[in-house]
mmCIF file of C-alpha atoms in Angstrom:
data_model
loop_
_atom_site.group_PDB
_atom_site.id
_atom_site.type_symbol
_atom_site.label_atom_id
_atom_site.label_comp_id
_atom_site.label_asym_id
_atom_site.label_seq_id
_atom_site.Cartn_x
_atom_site.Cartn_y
_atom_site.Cartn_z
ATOM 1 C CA UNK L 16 0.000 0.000 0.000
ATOM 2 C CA UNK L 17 1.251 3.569 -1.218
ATOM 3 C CA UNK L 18 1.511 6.039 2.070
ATOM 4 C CA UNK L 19 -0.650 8.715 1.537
ATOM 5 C CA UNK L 20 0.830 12.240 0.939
ATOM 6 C CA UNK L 21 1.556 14.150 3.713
ATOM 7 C CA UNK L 22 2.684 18.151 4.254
ATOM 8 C CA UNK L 23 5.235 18.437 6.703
ATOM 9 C CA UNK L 24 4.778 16.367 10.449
ATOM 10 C CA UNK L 25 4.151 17.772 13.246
ATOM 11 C CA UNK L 26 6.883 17.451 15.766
ATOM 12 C CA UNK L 27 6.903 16.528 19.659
ATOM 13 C CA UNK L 28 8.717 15.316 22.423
ATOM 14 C CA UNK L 29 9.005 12.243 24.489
ATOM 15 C CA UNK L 30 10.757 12.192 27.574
ATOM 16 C CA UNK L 31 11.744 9.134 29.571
ATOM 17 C CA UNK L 32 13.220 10.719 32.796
ATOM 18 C CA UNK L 33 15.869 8.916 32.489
ATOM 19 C CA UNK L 34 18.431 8.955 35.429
ATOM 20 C CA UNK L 35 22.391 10.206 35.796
ATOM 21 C CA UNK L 36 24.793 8.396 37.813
ATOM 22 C CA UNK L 37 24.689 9.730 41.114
ATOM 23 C CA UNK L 38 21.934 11.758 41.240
ATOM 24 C CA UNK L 39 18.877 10.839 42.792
ATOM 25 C CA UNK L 40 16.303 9.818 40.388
ATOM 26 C CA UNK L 41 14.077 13.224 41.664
ATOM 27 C CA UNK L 42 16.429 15.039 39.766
ATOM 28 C CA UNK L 43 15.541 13.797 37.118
ATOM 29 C CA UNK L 44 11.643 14.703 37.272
ATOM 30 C CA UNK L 45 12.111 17.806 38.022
ATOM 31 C CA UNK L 46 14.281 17.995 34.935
ATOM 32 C CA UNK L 47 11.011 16.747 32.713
ATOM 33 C CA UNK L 48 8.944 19.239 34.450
ATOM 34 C CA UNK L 49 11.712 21.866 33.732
ATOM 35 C CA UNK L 50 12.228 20.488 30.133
ATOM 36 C CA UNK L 51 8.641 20.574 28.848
ATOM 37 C CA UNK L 52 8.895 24.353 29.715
ATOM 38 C CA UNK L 53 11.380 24.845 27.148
ATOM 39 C CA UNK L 54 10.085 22.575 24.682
ATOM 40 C CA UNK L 55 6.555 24.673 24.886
ATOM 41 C CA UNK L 56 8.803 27.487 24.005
ATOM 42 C CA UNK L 57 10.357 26.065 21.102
ATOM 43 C CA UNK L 58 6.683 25.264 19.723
ATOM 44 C CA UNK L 59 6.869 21.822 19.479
ATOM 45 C CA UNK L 60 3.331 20.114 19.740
ATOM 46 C CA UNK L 61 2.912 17.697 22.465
ATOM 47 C CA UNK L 62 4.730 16.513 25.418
ATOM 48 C CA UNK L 63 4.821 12.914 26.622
ATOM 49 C CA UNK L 64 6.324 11.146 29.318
ATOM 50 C CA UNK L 65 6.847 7.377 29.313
ATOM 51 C CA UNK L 66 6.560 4.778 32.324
ATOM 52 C CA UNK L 67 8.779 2.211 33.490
ATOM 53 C CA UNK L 68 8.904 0.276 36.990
ATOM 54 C CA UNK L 69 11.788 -1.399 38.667
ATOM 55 C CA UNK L 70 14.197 0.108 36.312
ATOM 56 C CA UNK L 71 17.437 2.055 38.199
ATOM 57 C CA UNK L 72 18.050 4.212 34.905
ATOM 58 C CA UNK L 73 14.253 5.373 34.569
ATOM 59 C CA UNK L 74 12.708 7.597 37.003
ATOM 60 C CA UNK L 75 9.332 7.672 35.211
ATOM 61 C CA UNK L 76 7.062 5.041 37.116
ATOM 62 C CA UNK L 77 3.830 7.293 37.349
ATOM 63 C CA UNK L 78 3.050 8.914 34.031
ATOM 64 C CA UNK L 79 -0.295 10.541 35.132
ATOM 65 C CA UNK L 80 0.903 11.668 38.194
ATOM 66 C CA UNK L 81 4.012 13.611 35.874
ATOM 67 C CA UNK L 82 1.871 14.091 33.326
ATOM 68 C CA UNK L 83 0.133 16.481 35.924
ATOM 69 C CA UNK L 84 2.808 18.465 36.837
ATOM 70 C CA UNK L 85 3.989 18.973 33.405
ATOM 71 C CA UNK L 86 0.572 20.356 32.546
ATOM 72 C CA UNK L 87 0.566 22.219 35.675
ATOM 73 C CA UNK L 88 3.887 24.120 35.031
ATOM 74 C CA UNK L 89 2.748 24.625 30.908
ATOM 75 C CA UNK L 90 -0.384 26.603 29.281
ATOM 76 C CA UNK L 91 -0.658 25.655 25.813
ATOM 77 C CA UNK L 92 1.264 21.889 24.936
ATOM 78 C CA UNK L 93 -0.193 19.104 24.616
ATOM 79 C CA UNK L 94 0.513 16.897 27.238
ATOM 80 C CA UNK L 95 0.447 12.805 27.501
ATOM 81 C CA UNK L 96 1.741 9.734 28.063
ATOM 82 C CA UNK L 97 3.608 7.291 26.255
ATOM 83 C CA UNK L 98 2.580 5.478 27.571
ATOM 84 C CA UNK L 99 0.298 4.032 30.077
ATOM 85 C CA UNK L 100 0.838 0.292 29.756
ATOM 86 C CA UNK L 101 -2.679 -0.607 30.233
ATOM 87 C CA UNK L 102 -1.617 -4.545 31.058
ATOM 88 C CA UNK L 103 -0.384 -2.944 34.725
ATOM 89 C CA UNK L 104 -3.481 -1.249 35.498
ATOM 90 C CA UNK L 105 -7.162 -1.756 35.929
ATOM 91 C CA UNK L 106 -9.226 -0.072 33.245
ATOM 92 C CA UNK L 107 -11.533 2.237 35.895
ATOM 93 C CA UNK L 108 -8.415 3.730 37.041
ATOM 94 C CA UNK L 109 -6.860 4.595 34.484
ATOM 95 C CA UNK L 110 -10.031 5.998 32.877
ATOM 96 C CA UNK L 111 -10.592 7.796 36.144
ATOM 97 C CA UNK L 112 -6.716 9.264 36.329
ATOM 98 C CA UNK L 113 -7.067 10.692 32.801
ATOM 99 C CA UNK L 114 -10.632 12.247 33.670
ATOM 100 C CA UNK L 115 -8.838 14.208 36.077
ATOM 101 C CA UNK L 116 -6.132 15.076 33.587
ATOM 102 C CA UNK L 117 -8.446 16.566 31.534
ATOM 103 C CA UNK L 118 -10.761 17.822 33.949
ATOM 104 C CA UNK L 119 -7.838 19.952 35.184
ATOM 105 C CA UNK L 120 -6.543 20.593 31.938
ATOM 106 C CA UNK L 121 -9.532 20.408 29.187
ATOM 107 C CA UNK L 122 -8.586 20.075 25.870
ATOM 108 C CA UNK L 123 -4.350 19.600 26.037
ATOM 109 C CA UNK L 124 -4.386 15.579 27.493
ATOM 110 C CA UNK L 125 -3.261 12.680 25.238
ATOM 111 C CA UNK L 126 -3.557 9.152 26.169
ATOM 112 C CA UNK L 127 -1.365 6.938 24.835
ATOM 113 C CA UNK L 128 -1.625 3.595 25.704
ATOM 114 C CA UNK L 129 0.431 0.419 25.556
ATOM 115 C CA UNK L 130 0.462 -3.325 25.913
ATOM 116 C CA UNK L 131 3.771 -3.825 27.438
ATOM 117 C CA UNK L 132 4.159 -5.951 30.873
ATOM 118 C CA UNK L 133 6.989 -5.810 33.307
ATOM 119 C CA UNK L 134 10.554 -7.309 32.051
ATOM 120 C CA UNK L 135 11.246 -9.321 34.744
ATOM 121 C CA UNK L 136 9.205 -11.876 36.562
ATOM 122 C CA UNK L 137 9.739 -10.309 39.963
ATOM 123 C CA UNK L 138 8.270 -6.577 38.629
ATOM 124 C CA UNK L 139 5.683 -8.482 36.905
ATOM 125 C CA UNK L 140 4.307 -10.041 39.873
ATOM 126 C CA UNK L 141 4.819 -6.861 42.012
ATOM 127 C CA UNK L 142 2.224 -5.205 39.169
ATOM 128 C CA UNK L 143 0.361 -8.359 39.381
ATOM 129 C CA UNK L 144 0.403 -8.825 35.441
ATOM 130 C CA UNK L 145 2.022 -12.058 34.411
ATOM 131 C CA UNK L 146 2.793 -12.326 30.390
ATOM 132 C CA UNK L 147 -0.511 -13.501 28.764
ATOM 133 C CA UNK L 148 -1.861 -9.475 30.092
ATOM 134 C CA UNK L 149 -0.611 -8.440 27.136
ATOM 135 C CA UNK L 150 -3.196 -10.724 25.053
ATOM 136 C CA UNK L 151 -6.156 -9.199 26.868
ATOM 137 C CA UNK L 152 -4.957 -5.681 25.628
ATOM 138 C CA UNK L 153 -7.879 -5.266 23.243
ATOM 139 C CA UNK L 154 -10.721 -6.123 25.723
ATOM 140 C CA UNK L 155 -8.807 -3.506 28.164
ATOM 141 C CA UNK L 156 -9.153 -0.830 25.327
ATOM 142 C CA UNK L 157 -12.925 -1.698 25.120
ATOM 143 C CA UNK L 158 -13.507 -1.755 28.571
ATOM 144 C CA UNK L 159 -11.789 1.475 29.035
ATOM 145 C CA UNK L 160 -13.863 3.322 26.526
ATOM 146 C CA UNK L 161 -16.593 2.225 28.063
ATOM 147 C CA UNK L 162 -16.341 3.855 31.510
ATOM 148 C CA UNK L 163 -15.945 6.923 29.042
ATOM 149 C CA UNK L 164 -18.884 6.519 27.429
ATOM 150 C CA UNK L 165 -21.085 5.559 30.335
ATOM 151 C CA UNK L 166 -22.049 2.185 29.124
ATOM 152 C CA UNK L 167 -19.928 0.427 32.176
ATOM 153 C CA UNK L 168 -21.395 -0.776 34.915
ATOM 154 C CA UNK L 169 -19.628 1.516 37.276
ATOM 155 C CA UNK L 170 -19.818 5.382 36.711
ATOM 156 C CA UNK L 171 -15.844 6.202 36.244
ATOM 157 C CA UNK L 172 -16.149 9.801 37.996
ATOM 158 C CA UNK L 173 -15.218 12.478 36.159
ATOM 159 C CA UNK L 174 -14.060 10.643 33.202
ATOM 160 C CA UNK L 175 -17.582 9.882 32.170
ATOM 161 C CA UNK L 176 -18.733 11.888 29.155
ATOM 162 C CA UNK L 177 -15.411 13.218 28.790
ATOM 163 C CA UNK L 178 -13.504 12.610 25.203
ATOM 164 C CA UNK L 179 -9.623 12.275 25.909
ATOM 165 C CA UNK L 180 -7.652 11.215 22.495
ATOM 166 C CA UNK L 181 -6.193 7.678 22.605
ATOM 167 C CA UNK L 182 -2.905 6.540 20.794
ATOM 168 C CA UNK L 183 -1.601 3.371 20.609
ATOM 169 C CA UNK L 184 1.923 2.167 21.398
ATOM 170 C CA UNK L 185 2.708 -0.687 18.618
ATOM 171 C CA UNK L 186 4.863 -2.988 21.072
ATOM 172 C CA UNK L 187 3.770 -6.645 19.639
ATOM 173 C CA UNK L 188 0.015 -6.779 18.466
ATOM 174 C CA UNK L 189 -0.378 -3.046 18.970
ATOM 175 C CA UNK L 190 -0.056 -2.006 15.119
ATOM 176 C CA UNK L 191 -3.499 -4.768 14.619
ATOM 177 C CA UNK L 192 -4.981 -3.322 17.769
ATOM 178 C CA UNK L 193 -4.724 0.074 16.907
ATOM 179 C CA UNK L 194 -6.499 -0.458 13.560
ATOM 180 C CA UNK L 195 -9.352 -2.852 14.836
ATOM 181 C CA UNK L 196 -9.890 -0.015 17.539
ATOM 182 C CA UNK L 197 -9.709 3.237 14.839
ATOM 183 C CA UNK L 198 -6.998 4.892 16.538
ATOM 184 C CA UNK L 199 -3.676 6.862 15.901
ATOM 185 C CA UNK L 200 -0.684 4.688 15.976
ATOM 186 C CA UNK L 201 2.804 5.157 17.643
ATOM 187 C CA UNK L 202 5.500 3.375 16.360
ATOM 188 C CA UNK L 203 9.046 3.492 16.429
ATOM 189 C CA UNK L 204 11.251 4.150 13.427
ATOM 190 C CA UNK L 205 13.129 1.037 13.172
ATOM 191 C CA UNK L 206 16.423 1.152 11.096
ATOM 192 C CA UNK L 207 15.759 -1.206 8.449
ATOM 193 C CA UNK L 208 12.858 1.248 6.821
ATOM 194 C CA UNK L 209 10.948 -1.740 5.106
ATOM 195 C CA UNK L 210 10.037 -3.122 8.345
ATOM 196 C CA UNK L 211 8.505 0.069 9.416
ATOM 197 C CA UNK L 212 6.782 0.459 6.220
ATOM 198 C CA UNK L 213 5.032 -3.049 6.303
ATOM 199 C CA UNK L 214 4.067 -2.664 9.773
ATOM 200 C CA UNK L 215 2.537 0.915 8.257
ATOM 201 C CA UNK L 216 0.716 -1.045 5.436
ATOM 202 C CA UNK L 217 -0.970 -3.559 8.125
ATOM 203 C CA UNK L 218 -2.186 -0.965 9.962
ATOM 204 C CA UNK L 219 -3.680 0.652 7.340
ATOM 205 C CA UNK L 220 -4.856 -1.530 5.457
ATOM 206 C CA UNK L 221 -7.027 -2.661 8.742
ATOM 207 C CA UNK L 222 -7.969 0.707 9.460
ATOM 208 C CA UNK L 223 -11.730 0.901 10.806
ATOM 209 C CA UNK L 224 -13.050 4.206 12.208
ATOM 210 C CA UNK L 225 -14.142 3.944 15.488
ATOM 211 C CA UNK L 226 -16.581 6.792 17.301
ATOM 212 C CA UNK L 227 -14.217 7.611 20.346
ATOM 213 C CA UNK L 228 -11.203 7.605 18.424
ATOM 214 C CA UNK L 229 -9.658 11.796 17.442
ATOM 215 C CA UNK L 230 -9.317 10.849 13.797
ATOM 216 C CA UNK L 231 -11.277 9.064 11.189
ATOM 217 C CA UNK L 232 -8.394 7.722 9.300
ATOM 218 C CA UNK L 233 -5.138 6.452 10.298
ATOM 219 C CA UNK L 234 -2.735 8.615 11.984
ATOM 220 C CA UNK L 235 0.642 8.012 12.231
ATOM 221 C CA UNK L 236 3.227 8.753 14.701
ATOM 222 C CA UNK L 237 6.717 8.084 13.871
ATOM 223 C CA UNK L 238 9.434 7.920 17.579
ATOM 224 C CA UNK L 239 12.577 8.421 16.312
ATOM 225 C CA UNK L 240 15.357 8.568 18.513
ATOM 226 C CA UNK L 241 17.355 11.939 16.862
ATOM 227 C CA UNK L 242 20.227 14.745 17.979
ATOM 228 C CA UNK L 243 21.187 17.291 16.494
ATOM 229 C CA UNK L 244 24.863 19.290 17.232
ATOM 230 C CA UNK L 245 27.048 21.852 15.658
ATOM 231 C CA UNK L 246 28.225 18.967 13.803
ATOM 232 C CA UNK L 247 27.495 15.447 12.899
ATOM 233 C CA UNK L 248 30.270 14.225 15.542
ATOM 234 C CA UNK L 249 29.171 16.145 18.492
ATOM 235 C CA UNK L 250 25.348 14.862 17.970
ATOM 236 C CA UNK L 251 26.558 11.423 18.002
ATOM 237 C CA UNK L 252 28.327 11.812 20.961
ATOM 238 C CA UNK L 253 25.196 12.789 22.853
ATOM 239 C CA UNK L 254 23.668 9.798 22.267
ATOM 240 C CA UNK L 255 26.738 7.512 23.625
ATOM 241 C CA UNK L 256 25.311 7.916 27.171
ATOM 242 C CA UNK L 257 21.675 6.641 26.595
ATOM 243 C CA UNK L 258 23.315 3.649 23.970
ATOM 244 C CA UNK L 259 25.697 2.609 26.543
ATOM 245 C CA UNK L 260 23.021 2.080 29.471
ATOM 246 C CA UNK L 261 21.302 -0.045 26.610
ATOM 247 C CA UNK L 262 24.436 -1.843 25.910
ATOM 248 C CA UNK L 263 24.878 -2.782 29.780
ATOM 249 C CA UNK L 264 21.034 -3.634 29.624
ATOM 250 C CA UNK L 265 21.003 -6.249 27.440
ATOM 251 C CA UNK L 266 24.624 -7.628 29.022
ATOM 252 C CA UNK L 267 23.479 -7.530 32.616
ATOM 253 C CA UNK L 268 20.149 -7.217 32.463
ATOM 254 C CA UNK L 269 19.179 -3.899 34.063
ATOM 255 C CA UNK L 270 19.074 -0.154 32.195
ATOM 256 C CA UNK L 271 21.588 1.822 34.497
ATOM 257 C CA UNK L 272 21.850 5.621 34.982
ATOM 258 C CA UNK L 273 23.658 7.749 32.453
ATOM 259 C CA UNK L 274 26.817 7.911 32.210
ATOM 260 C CA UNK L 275 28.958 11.030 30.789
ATOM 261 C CA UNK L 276 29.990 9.691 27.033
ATOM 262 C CA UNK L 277 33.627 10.368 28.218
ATOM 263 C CA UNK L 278 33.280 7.656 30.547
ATOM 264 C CA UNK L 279 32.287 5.142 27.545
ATOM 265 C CA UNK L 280 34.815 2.547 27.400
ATOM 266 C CA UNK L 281 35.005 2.624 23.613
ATOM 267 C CA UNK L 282 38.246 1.390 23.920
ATOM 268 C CA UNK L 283 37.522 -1.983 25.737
ATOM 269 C CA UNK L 284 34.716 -3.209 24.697
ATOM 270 C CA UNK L 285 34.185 -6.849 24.624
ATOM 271 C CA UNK L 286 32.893 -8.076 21.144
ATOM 272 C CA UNK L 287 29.937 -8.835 22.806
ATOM 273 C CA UNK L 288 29.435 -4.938 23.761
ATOM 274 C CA UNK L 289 30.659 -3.712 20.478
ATOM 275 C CA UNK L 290 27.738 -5.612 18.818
ATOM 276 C CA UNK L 291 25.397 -3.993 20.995
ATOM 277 C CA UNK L 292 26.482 -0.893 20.831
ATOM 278 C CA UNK L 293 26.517 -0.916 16.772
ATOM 279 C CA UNK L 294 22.682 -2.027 16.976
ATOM 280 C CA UNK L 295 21.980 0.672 19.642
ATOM 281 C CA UNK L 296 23.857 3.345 17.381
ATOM 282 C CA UNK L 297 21.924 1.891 14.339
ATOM 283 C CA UNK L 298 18.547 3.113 15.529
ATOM 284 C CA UNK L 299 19.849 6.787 16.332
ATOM 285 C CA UNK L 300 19.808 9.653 13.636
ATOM 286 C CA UNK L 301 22.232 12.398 14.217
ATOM 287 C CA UNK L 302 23.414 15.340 12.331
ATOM 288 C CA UNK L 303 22.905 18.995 12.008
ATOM 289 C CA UNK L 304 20.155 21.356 12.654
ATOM 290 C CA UNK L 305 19.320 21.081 8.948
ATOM 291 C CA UNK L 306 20.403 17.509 7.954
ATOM 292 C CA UNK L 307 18.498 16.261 10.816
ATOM 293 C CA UNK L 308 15.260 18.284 9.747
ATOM 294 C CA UNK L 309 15.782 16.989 6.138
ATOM 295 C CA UNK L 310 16.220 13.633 7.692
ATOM 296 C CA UNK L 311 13.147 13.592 9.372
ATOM 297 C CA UNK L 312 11.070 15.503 7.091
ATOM 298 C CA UNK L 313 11.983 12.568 4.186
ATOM 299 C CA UNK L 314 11.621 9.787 6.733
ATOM 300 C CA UNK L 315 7.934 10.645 7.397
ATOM 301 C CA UNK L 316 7.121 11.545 3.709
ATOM 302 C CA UNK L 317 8.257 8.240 2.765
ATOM 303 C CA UNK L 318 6.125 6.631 5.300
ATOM 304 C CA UNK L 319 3.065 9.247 5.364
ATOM 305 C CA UNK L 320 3.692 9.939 8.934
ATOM 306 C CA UNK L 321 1.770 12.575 10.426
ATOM 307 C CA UNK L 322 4.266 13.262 13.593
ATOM 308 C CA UNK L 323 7.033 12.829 14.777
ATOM 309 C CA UNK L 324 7.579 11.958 18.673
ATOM 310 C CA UNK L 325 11.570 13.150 18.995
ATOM 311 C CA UNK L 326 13.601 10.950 22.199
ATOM 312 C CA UNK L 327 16.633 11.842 23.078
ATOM 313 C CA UNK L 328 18.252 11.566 26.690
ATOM 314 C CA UNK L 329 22.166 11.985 27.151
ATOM 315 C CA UNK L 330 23.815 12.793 30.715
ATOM 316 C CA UNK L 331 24.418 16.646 30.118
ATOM 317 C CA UNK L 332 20.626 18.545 30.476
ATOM 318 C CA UNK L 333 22.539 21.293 28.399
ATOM 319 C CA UNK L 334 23.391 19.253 25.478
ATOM 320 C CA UNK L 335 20.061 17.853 25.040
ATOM 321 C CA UNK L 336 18.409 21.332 25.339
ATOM 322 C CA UNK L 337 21.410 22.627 22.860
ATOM 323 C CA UNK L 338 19.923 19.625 20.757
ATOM 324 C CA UNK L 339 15.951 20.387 20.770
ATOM 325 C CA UNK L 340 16.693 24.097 20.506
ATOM 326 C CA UNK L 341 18.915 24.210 17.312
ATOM 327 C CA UNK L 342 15.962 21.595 15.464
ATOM 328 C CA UNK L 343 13.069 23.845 16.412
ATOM 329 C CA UNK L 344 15.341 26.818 14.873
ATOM 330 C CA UNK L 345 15.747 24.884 11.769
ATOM 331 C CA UNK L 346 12.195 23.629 11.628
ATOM 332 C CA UNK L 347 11.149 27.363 11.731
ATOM 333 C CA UNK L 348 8.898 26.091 15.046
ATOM 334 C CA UNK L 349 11.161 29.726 17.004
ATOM 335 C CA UNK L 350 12.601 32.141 14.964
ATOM 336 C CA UNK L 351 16.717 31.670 15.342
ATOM 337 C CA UNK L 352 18.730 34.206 17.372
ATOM 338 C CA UNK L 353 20.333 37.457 14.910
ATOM 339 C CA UNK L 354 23.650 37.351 14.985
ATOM 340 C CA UNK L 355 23.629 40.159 17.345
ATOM 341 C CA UNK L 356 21.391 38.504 20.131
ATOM 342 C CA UNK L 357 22.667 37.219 22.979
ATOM 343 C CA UNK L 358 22.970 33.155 23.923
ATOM 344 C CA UNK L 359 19.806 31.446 23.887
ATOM 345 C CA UNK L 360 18.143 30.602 27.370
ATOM 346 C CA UNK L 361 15.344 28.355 28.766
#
């Protein structure tokens, strides 16, 4: 199937809250809160933070509860999550938690939601979601919607009657659920473009329109993982923090706090590592301000994406500012500084 045409994508943020060595995993919170400040500035379109549990490197374990203070310290982003792994959770609540969200903040609350169960056995059965959750995703969705809808048995107070937009994560069966259920899809740009592509056509292709969904067509979200630096080099090496804790991830089993890239031992790597590395490095684009836009911009006109959810964590707050800051410039989302202006802030 052809991808439909598409004018430019809108672009947004995700942010993981990922953790630095030695810090205490607040810091990193407020940092989110902090962050979607600046991104608002920058124009960018939405704002979502992710959750994780019983991971060292990740401080996001309540996305509704940040999602909250993120909308409580912006006026005009979207906000969301991305997302709420609706396996962990009982339907009423999280229909409940999000009709607060948008009670509070009517008309700026996304919820994405994913099928994804904890990695381990012991976090598993600390959520109380063993593996086969994950098959029951679709029957979550559509008891969800109900307690939005009022057709539930239990009045989900103050969701009911309220319309919050739903995304799907595509982790698994997602891409299928998404389309059975009529609603925008979230998937991540994976390096071999094909695979992306078919996964697009499936989805598609099984598109049905669905009452409660935003959109009556598909709508495509594209993550991609991206930097941008004064050069192609210095981007890269922004991303060496968050590649390494996913190196020592799949080696030892656990996502560990950032690192400085300095402290990288590119130099000793075990062949093991090396490999890892490469594929972590694979799924990373990198560049300048303008070859990164141009990147992006070609990557979701290929694919008919609609947005573009950026990631990027690395152990300097600075740098990844530096990062966002320069592609909003060359996206024309903020005018760029004169020559005669003064460094940029925020």
């Amino acid at each position: 199937m052809t991808a439909p045409a598409r004018s430019a994508p809108l672009l947004s943020v995700l942010d993981r809250s990922l953790v630095r060595e030695g810090e205490p995993p607040g810091r990193a919170l407020s940092e989110t809160v902090s962050f979607a400040r600046s991104v608002e500035e920058w124009g960018f379109h939405r704002f979502w933070v992710a959750e994780h549990h019983g991971v060292p490197g990740v401080a996001g374990a309540a996305p509704t509860v940040l999602a909250a203070a993120v909308a409580s310290a912006t006026s005009r982003i979207r906000v969301g999550t991305g997302g709420v792994m609706l396996p962990n959770h009982a339907p009423l609540v999280v229909a409940e938690q999000f009709g607060v969200l948008e009670s509070l903040f009517p008309g700026r609350i996304d919820m994405g939601l994913g099928r994804s169960v904890g990695f381990v056995p012991a976090v598993r059965a600390a959520l109380g979601a063993d593996r086969a959750a994950a098959d029951r995703f679709g029957d979550q969705l559509a008891e969800l919607f109900r307690y939005f809808t009022g057709e539930a048995e239990v009045s989900a107070v103050p969701a009911e009657g309220l319309r919050v937009p739903a995304f799907v994560l595509a982790v698994g069966a997602g891409a299928e659920v998404a389309a059975a259920y009529g609603l925008p899809l979230v998937l991540g740009a994976h390096r071999e473009e094909a695979r992306t592509r078919a996964a697009l056509d499936r989805y598609r292709a099984a598109f049905r329109p669905a009452p409660w969904a935003p959109a009556a067509r598909p709508y495509v979200v594209l993550a991609v993982n991206a930097a941008v630096g004064a050069t192609a080099e210095e981007a890269a090496r922004t991303q060496l923090p968050e590649a390494w804790s996913t190196v020592r991830s799949r080696v030892r089993g656990v996502f560990a706090p950032l690192v400085p890239a300095g402290a990288v031992p590119l130099d000793s790597l075990t062949d093991r590592e090396a490999r890892y590395l490469a594929e972590a490095r694979a799924g990373q684009l990198h560049g300048t301000a303008d070859e990164v836009v141009s990147a992006l911009y070609g990557l979701a006109g290929r694919l008919g994406a609609d947005e573009v959810l950026l990631t990027l964590a690395t152990y300097e707050p600075a740098e990844r500012r530096a990062s966002y800051r320069r592609l909003a410039e060359a996206a024309g989302l903020v005018p760029a500084p004169s020559a005669t202006a003064g460094p940029a802030t925020g």
